[in-house]
Amino acid sequence: MKKIAVDKQKAKKIALNIFYPLLSFAILMAVWAIAAKVKNDAFVLPMPSAVLARFFKLGAEQGFWLSVLATLLRTAICFITSFVLALFLAALSGLFKPMHRVLSPIVSFLRAAPTVAVIFILYSFMRKDSMAIAVGFLIAFPILYSAFYSAIVGVDGDLLKMARLYKVSPTDRIRFIYLPSIADCMFDTGRSTLSLTLKVVIASEMLTNVARSIGDRIQVAYATMEISYLLAWTLIAIVFSFVLEWAVVGLKKLWEVLRCRT
């Protein structure tokens, strides 16, 4: 009976996880359809059905997958670089407080710098495709560093004292104390920052006309005033943003399974 109750709870949870996103999507589509009906001008705001029809045709468009994969590759490069460097520097800053005092103003400056201004500054001396990666890095790094540093310095001090008392090796401290303590922060911050990085990379591609990219396709649609095409590519960006977030969620669940087994 207990197993049946647990199975019912899992089934209910899965059903709710599917229901609420679908409900949100339905509400969004309804509001969009009403706004388009009131505006009654397909050139300004087309109906959702027209945009969705264009959306599902994009996959067959020449160069579609090349543009998508190029943007995703740039996003992956700048995010992975930001993630690794932020984790490394946060770990060092946790050990050496003066290093954090040096890095903290730099991180604050990067976080406060307007994205568009950074794009225009880098545009004057960097290649377009490289610049999109650099801008993504400059946006992602300060967010990741701040989150990782807070998680590292927030590790239970009693556990660390016990580890020193029993002379636990540095490797085991990292494996059994630090990683489990900061894993949730790493995955949760990584998920939100990854989707933000994709948006920033696309914005950089748009402003600098990077060929063969999602940003370039959106810019072309805007220049030709094809609103349904523009919104279809915007939906592509949103879909892949969700895909990247779900990938991180999947990695988090895999980590939890592996952690339980060990």
Short mmCIF file of C-alpha atoms in Angstrom, two decimals, residues 12-165:
data_model
loop_
_atom_site.label_atom_id
_atom_site.label_comp_id
_atom_site.label_asym_id
_atom_site.label_seq_id
_atom_site.Cartn_x
_atom_site.Cartn_y
_atom_site.Cartn_z
CA LYS A 12 0.65 13.40 -9.48
CA LYS A 13 3.89 15.39 -9.33
CA ILE A 14 4.74 14.52 -12.94
CA ALA A 15 1.21 15.42 -14.07
CA LEU A 16 1.40 18.80 -12.31
CA ASN A 17 4.85 19.49 -13.77
CA ILE A 18 3.32 19.00 -17.22
CA PHE A 19 -0.01 20.73 -16.52
CA TYR A 20 1.22 24.06 -15.18
CA PRO A 21 3.67 24.81 -18.03
CA LEU A 22 0.93 23.92 -20.55
CA LEU A 23 -1.50 26.18 -18.69
CA SER A 24 1.02 29.03 -18.73
CA PHE A 25 1.59 28.51 -22.45
CA ALA A 26 -2.16 28.49 -23.12
CA ILE A 27 -2.65 31.73 -21.17
CA LEU A 28 0.23 33.36 -23.05
CA MET A 29 -1.18 32.29 -26.41
CA ALA A 30 -4.66 33.53 -25.42
CA VAL A 31 -3.35 36.96 -24.41
CA TRP A 32 -1.30 37.15 -27.61
CA ALA A 33 -4.31 36.17 -29.77
CA ILE A 34 -6.54 38.75 -28.07
CA ALA A 35 -3.92 41.50 -28.50
CA ALA A 36 -3.47 40.58 -32.17
CA LYS A 37 -7.24 40.57 -32.70
CA VAL A 38 -7.62 43.99 -31.08
CA LYS A 39 -4.71 45.42 -33.07
CA ASN A 40 -6.06 43.79 -36.23
CA ASP A 41 -2.85 44.40 -38.16
CA ALA A 42 -0.81 41.32 -39.09
CA PHE A 43 2.06 43.55 -40.20
CA VAL A 44 2.49 44.84 -36.63
CA LEU A 45 1.34 41.84 -34.55
CA PRO A 46 0.45 38.63 -36.38
CA MET A 47 -1.74 35.94 -34.86
CA PRO A 48 0.00 33.16 -32.90
CA SER A 49 -1.09 30.59 -35.51
CA ALA A 50 0.79 32.45 -38.26
CA VAL A 51 3.95 32.71 -36.18
CA LEU A 52 3.79 29.06 -35.09
CA ALA A 53 3.32 27.98 -38.71
CA ARG A 54 6.45 29.92 -39.64
CA PHE A 55 8.23 28.54 -36.59
CA PHE A 56 7.71 24.91 -37.61
CA LYS A 57 8.94 25.64 -41.13
CA LEU A 58 12.25 27.09 -39.98
CA GLY A 59 13.85 23.67 -39.55
CA ALA A 60 13.72 23.11 -43.31
CA GLU A 61 15.22 26.52 -44.08
CA GLN A 62 18.69 26.49 -45.63
CA GLY A 63 21.36 27.29 -43.06
CA PHE A 64 18.97 26.97 -40.10
CA TRP A 65 20.91 24.36 -38.16
CA LEU A 66 24.25 25.97 -38.99
CA SER A 67 23.03 29.25 -37.50
CA VAL A 68 21.59 27.57 -34.39
CA LEU A 69 24.64 25.38 -33.76
CA ALA A 70 27.05 28.30 -34.26
CA THR A 71 25.22 30.36 -31.64
CA LEU A 72 25.00 27.41 -29.23
CA LEU A 73 28.73 26.75 -29.69
CA ARG A 74 29.60 30.36 -28.85
CA THR A 75 27.32 30.15 -25.82
CA ALA A 76 28.93 26.90 -24.66
CA ILE A 77 32.46 28.26 -25.06
CA CYS A 78 31.90 31.44 -23.07
CA PHE A 79 29.78 29.71 -20.41
CA ILE A 80 32.20 26.83 -19.80
CA THR A 81 35.13 29.25 -19.69
CA SER A 82 33.26 31.51 -17.27
CA PHE A 83 32.16 28.57 -15.12
CA VAL A 84 35.61 27.00 -14.77
CA LEU A 85 37.43 30.30 -14.17
CA ALA A 86 34.80 31.55 -11.72
CA LEU A 87 34.93 28.29 -9.73
CA PHE A 88 38.73 28.29 -9.69
CA LEU A 89 39.04 31.92 -8.59
CA ALA A 90 36.22 31.56 -6.05
CA ALA A 91 38.01 28.58 -4.52
CA LEU A 92 41.28 30.53 -4.32
CA SER A 93 39.46 33.54 -2.87
CA GLY A 94 37.90 31.30 -0.25
CA LEU A 95 41.38 30.25 0.83
CA PHE A 96 43.06 33.65 0.48
CA LYS A 97 40.79 36.51 1.56
CA PRO A 98 43.04 39.27 0.11
CA MET A 99 42.45 37.78 -3.34
CA HIS A 100 38.71 38.23 -2.93
CA ARG A 101 39.24 41.85 -1.88
CA VAL A 102 41.15 42.41 -5.11
CA LEU A 103 38.63 40.60 -7.31
CA SER A 104 35.48 41.96 -5.67
CA PRO A 105 35.67 45.50 -7.17
CA ILE A 106 36.45 44.02 -10.61
CA VAL A 107 33.46 41.69 -10.39
CA SER A 108 31.22 44.53 -9.23
CA PHE A 109 32.42 46.69 -12.13
CA LEU A 110 31.72 43.95 -14.68
CA ARG A 111 28.28 43.31 -13.20
CA ALA A 112 27.36 47.00 -13.36
CA ALA A 113 28.68 47.66 -16.88
CA PRO A 114 25.85 48.10 -19.44
CA THR A 115 25.82 45.19 -21.89
CA VAL A 116 25.31 47.36 -24.97
CA ALA A 117 28.20 49.63 -23.99
CA VAL A 118 30.48 46.61 -23.55
CA ILE A 119 29.46 45.34 -27.00
CA PHE A 120 30.26 48.68 -28.66
CA ILE A 121 33.62 48.98 -26.86
CA LEU A 122 34.75 45.48 -27.84
CA TYR A 123 33.43 45.90 -31.39
CA SER A 124 36.25 48.32 -32.24
CA PHE A 125 39.08 45.83 -31.75
CA MET A 126 37.69 42.28 -31.83
CA ARG A 127 36.34 39.96 -34.49
CA LYS A 128 32.56 39.73 -34.52
CA ASP A 129 32.26 36.05 -33.59
CA SER A 130 34.97 36.32 -30.91
CA MET A 131 33.33 39.43 -29.52
CA ALA A 132 30.05 37.61 -28.92
CA ILE A 133 31.96 35.05 -26.84
CA ALA A 134 33.82 37.78 -24.93
CA VAL A 135 30.62 39.66 -24.10
CA GLY A 136 28.95 36.46 -22.91
CA PHE A 137 31.95 35.76 -20.69
CA LEU A 138 31.96 39.25 -19.18
CA ILE A 139 28.27 38.90 -18.29
CA ALA A 140 28.39 35.32 -16.98
CA PHE A 141 31.66 35.42 -15.03
CA PRO A 142 30.73 37.96 -12.31
CA ILE A 143 27.41 36.21 -11.63
CA LEU A 144 29.04 32.80 -11.32
CA TYR A 145 31.99 34.04 -9.28
CA SER A 146 29.80 35.81 -6.71
CA ALA A 147 27.53 32.78 -6.30
CA PHE A 148 30.39 30.29 -6.06
CA TYR A 149 32.35 32.40 -3.58
CA SER A 150 29.31 32.78 -1.31
CA ALA A 151 28.69 29.03 -1.45
CA ILE A 152 32.32 28.15 -0.70
CA VAL A 153 32.69 30.48 2.29
CA GLY A 154 29.31 29.25 3.51
CA VAL A 155 30.45 25.63 3.87
CA ASP A 156 29.82 24.29 7.38
CA GLY A 157 32.80 25.31 9.51
CA ASP A 158 32.28 22.43 11.96
CA LEU A 159 32.73 19.91 9.14
CA LEU A 160 35.96 21.58 8.10
CA LYS A 161 37.26 21.59 11.69
CA MET A 162 36.44 17.90 11.99
CA ALA A 163 38.22 17.20 8.70
CA ARG A 164 41.33 18.99 9.93
CA LEU A 165 41.12 17.20 13.29
#
